[in-house]
PDB file of C-alpha atoms in Angstrom:
ATOM      1  CA  MET A  14      35.302  -2.381 165.109  1.00 48.00           C
ATOM      2  CA  THR A  15      35.713  -1.082 168.639  1.00 68.00           C
ATOM      3  CA  GLY A  16      34.631   2.341 169.849  1.00 78.00           C
ATOM      4  CA  LEU A  17      36.960   5.054 171.027  1.00 92.00           C
ATOM      5  CA  ASP A  18      37.938   4.964 174.669  1.00 96.00           C
ATOM      6  CA  THR A  19      37.855   8.016 176.925  1.00 96.00           C
ATOM      7  CA  TYR A  20      41.582   8.710 176.496  1.00 97.00           C
ATOM      8  CA  SER A  21      41.310   8.719 172.717  1.00 96.00           C
ATOM      9  CA  ILE A  22      38.395  11.159 172.899  1.00 97.00           C
ATOM     10  CA  VAL A  23      40.452  13.394 175.226  1.00 97.00           C
ATOM     11  CA  GLY A  24      43.273  13.241 172.668  1.00 97.00           C
ATOM     12  CA  PHE A  25      40.924  14.228 169.853  1.00 97.00           C
ATOM     13  CA  VAL A  26      39.723  17.233 171.880  1.00 98.00           C
ATOM     14  CA  GLY A  27      43.362  18.208 172.441  1.00 98.00           C
ATOM     15  CA  MET A  28      44.055  17.865 168.726  1.00 97.00           C
ATOM     16  CA  ALA A  29      41.046  20.092 167.971  1.00 98.00           C
ATOM     17  CA  CYS A  30      42.403  22.731 170.378  1.00 98.00           C
ATOM     18  CA  ILE A  31      45.787  22.809 168.651  1.00 98.00           C
ATOM     19  CA  ILE A  32      44.283  22.905 165.161  1.00 98.00           C
ATOM     20  CA  GLY A  33      41.833  25.595 166.270  1.00 98.00           C
ATOM     21  CA  ALA A  34      44.666  27.699 167.704  1.00 97.00           C
ATOM     22  CA  TYR A  35      46.625  27.382 164.466  1.00 97.00           C
ATOM     23  CA  ALA A  36      43.561  28.365 162.415  1.00 97.00           C
ATOM     24  CA  PHE A  37      43.005  31.335 164.780  1.00 97.00           C
ATOM     25  CA  LEU A  38      46.616  32.443 164.282  1.00 96.00           C
ATOM     26  CA  THR A  39      46.383  32.049 160.516  1.00 96.00           C
ATOM     27  CA  GLN A  40      43.131  33.988 160.081  1.00 96.00           C
ATOM     28  CA  SER A  41      43.880  36.729 162.588  1.00 95.00           C
ATOM     29  CA  LYS A  42      45.739  39.932 161.786  1.00 94.00           C
ATOM     30  CA  ALA A  43      46.810  40.236 165.419  1.00 93.00           C
ATOM     31  CA  ALA A  44      46.058  37.041 167.322  1.00 95.00           C
ATOM     32  CA  ASN A  45      45.460  37.417 171.057  1.00 96.00           C
ATOM     33  CA  PRO A  46      48.487  35.611 172.545  1.00 96.00           C
ATOM     34  CA  PHE A  47      46.538  34.523 175.619  1.00 97.00           C
ATOM     35  CA  ILE A  48      43.950  32.734 173.481  1.00 97.00           C
ATOM     36  CA  LEU A  49      46.562  31.330 171.098  1.00 97.00           C
ATOM     37  CA  HIS A  50      49.053  30.013 173.644  1.00 97.00           C
ATOM     38  CA  GLY A  51      46.423  29.103 176.226  1.00 98.00           C
ATOM     39  CA  THR A  52      44.557  26.966 173.703  1.00 98.00           C
ATOM     40  CA  ASN A  53      47.816  25.356 172.578  1.00 98.00           C
ATOM     41  CA  LEU A  54      48.715  24.570 176.190  1.00 98.00           C
ATOM     42  CA  VAL A  55      45.311  22.997 176.868  1.00 98.00           C
ATOM     43  CA  GLY A  56      45.601  20.984 173.646  1.00 98.00           C
ATOM     44  CA  ALA A  57      49.081  19.750 174.525  1.00 98.00           C
ATOM     45  CA  ALA A  58      47.934  18.787 178.029  1.00 98.00           C
ATOM     46  CA  LEU A  59      44.938  16.832 176.714  1.00 98.00           C
ATOM     47  CA  LEU A  60      47.037  15.060 174.112  1.00 97.00           C
ATOM     48  CA  THR A  61      49.584  14.221 176.799  1.00 97.00           C
ATOM     49  CA  VAL A  62      46.849  12.563 178.888  1.00 97.00           C
ATOM     50  CA  SER A  63      45.904  10.464 175.876  1.00 97.00           C
ATOM     51  CA  LEU A  64      49.535   9.645 175.071  1.00 96.00           C
ATOM     52  CA  LEU A  65      50.277   8.522 178.612  1.00 96.00           C
ATOM     53  CA  VAL A  66      47.724   5.742 178.093  1.00 96.00           C
ATOM     54  CA  HIS A  67      48.334   5.098 174.389  1.00 95.00           C
ATOM     55  CA  THR A  68      52.068   5.675 174.445  1.00 93.00           C
ATOM     56  CA  ASN A  69      53.749   7.026 171.346  1.00 95.00           C
ATOM     57  CA  TRP A  70      57.096   8.367 172.559  1.00 96.00           C
ATOM     58  CA  PRO A  71      57.878  10.748 169.693  1.00 97.00           C
ATOM     59  CA  SER A  72      54.421  12.317 169.978  1.00 96.00           C
ATOM     60  CA  LEU A  73      54.702  12.518 173.768  1.00 97.00           C
ATOM     61  CA  VAL A  74      58.036  14.366 173.476  1.00 97.00           C
ATOM     62  CA  LEU A  75      56.514  16.652 170.831  1.00 97.00           C
ATOM     63  CA  GLU A  76      53.676  17.558 173.205  1.00 97.00           C
ATOM     64  CA  GLY A  77      56.218  18.362 175.918  1.00 97.00           C
ATOM     65  CA  PHE A  78      57.915  20.836 173.602  1.00 98.00           C
ATOM     66  CA  TRP A  79      54.538  22.163 172.409  1.00 97.00           C
ATOM     67  CA  ALA A  80      53.504  22.834 176.011  1.00 98.00           C
ATOM     68  CA  ALA A  81      56.855  24.450 176.849  1.00 98.00           C
ATOM     69  CA  ILE A  82      56.588  26.798 173.865  1.00 98.00           C
ATOM     70  CA  ALA A  83      53.006  27.678 174.837  1.00 98.00           C
ATOM     71  CA  ILE A  84      54.116  28.470 178.401  1.00 98.00           C
ATOM     72  CA  TRP A  85      56.947  30.606 177.021  1.00 98.00           C
ATOM     73  CA  GLY A  86      54.447  32.456 174.793  1.00 97.00           C
ATOM     74  CA  LEU A  87      52.125  33.061 177.740  1.00 98.00           C
ATOM     75  CA  ALA A  88      55.023  34.338 179.851  1.00 98.00           C
ATOM     76  CA  LYS A  89      56.050  36.733 177.063  1.00 97.00           C
ATOM     77  CA  ALA A  90      52.469  37.981 176.748  1.00 97.00           C
ATOM     78  CA  ILE A  91      52.236  38.560 180.513  1.00 96.00           C
ATOM     79  CA  CYS A  92      55.535  40.482 180.507  1.00 96.00           C
ATOM     80  CA  GLU A  93      54.391  42.565 177.531  1.00 95.00           C
ATOM     81  CA  ARG A  94      51.102  43.378 179.235  1.00 94.00           C
ATOM     82  CA  ARG A  95      52.971  44.466 182.382  1.00 94.00           C
ATOM     83  CA  LYS A  96      55.309  46.682 180.320  1.00 93.00           C
ATOM     84  CA  GLN A  97      52.322  48.312 178.649  1.00 90.00           C
ATOM     85  CA  GLY A  98      50.697  48.885 182.024  1.00 86.00           C
ATOM     86  CA  ILE A  99      53.842  50.552 183.375  1.00 81.00           C
ATOM     87  CA  ALA A 100      54.213  52.697 180.235  1.00 78.00           C
ATOM     88  CA  GLN A 101      50.623  53.956 180.591  1.00 75.00           C
ATOM     89  CA  GLN A 102      51.141  55.152 184.174  1.00 66.00           C
TER      90      GLN A 102
END
């Protein structure tokens, strides 16, 4: 049995980020979108690094979509925060 290489370990950390973000969303009444989407984006990026070495095309495409959705969520959260800031002035 061979040990895990660095890229596999990076992929496992990315997987833990995505699972952690999903658990955070599930347990939270009002999940902080910056934590949720930021963690998902980091997880997708780490898994992408792993998948570039250990190529699995369907999973690589999935991570691209996962990252895009996380970026979209972060952009929405930033816009919402700006709207709230303007409304408070």
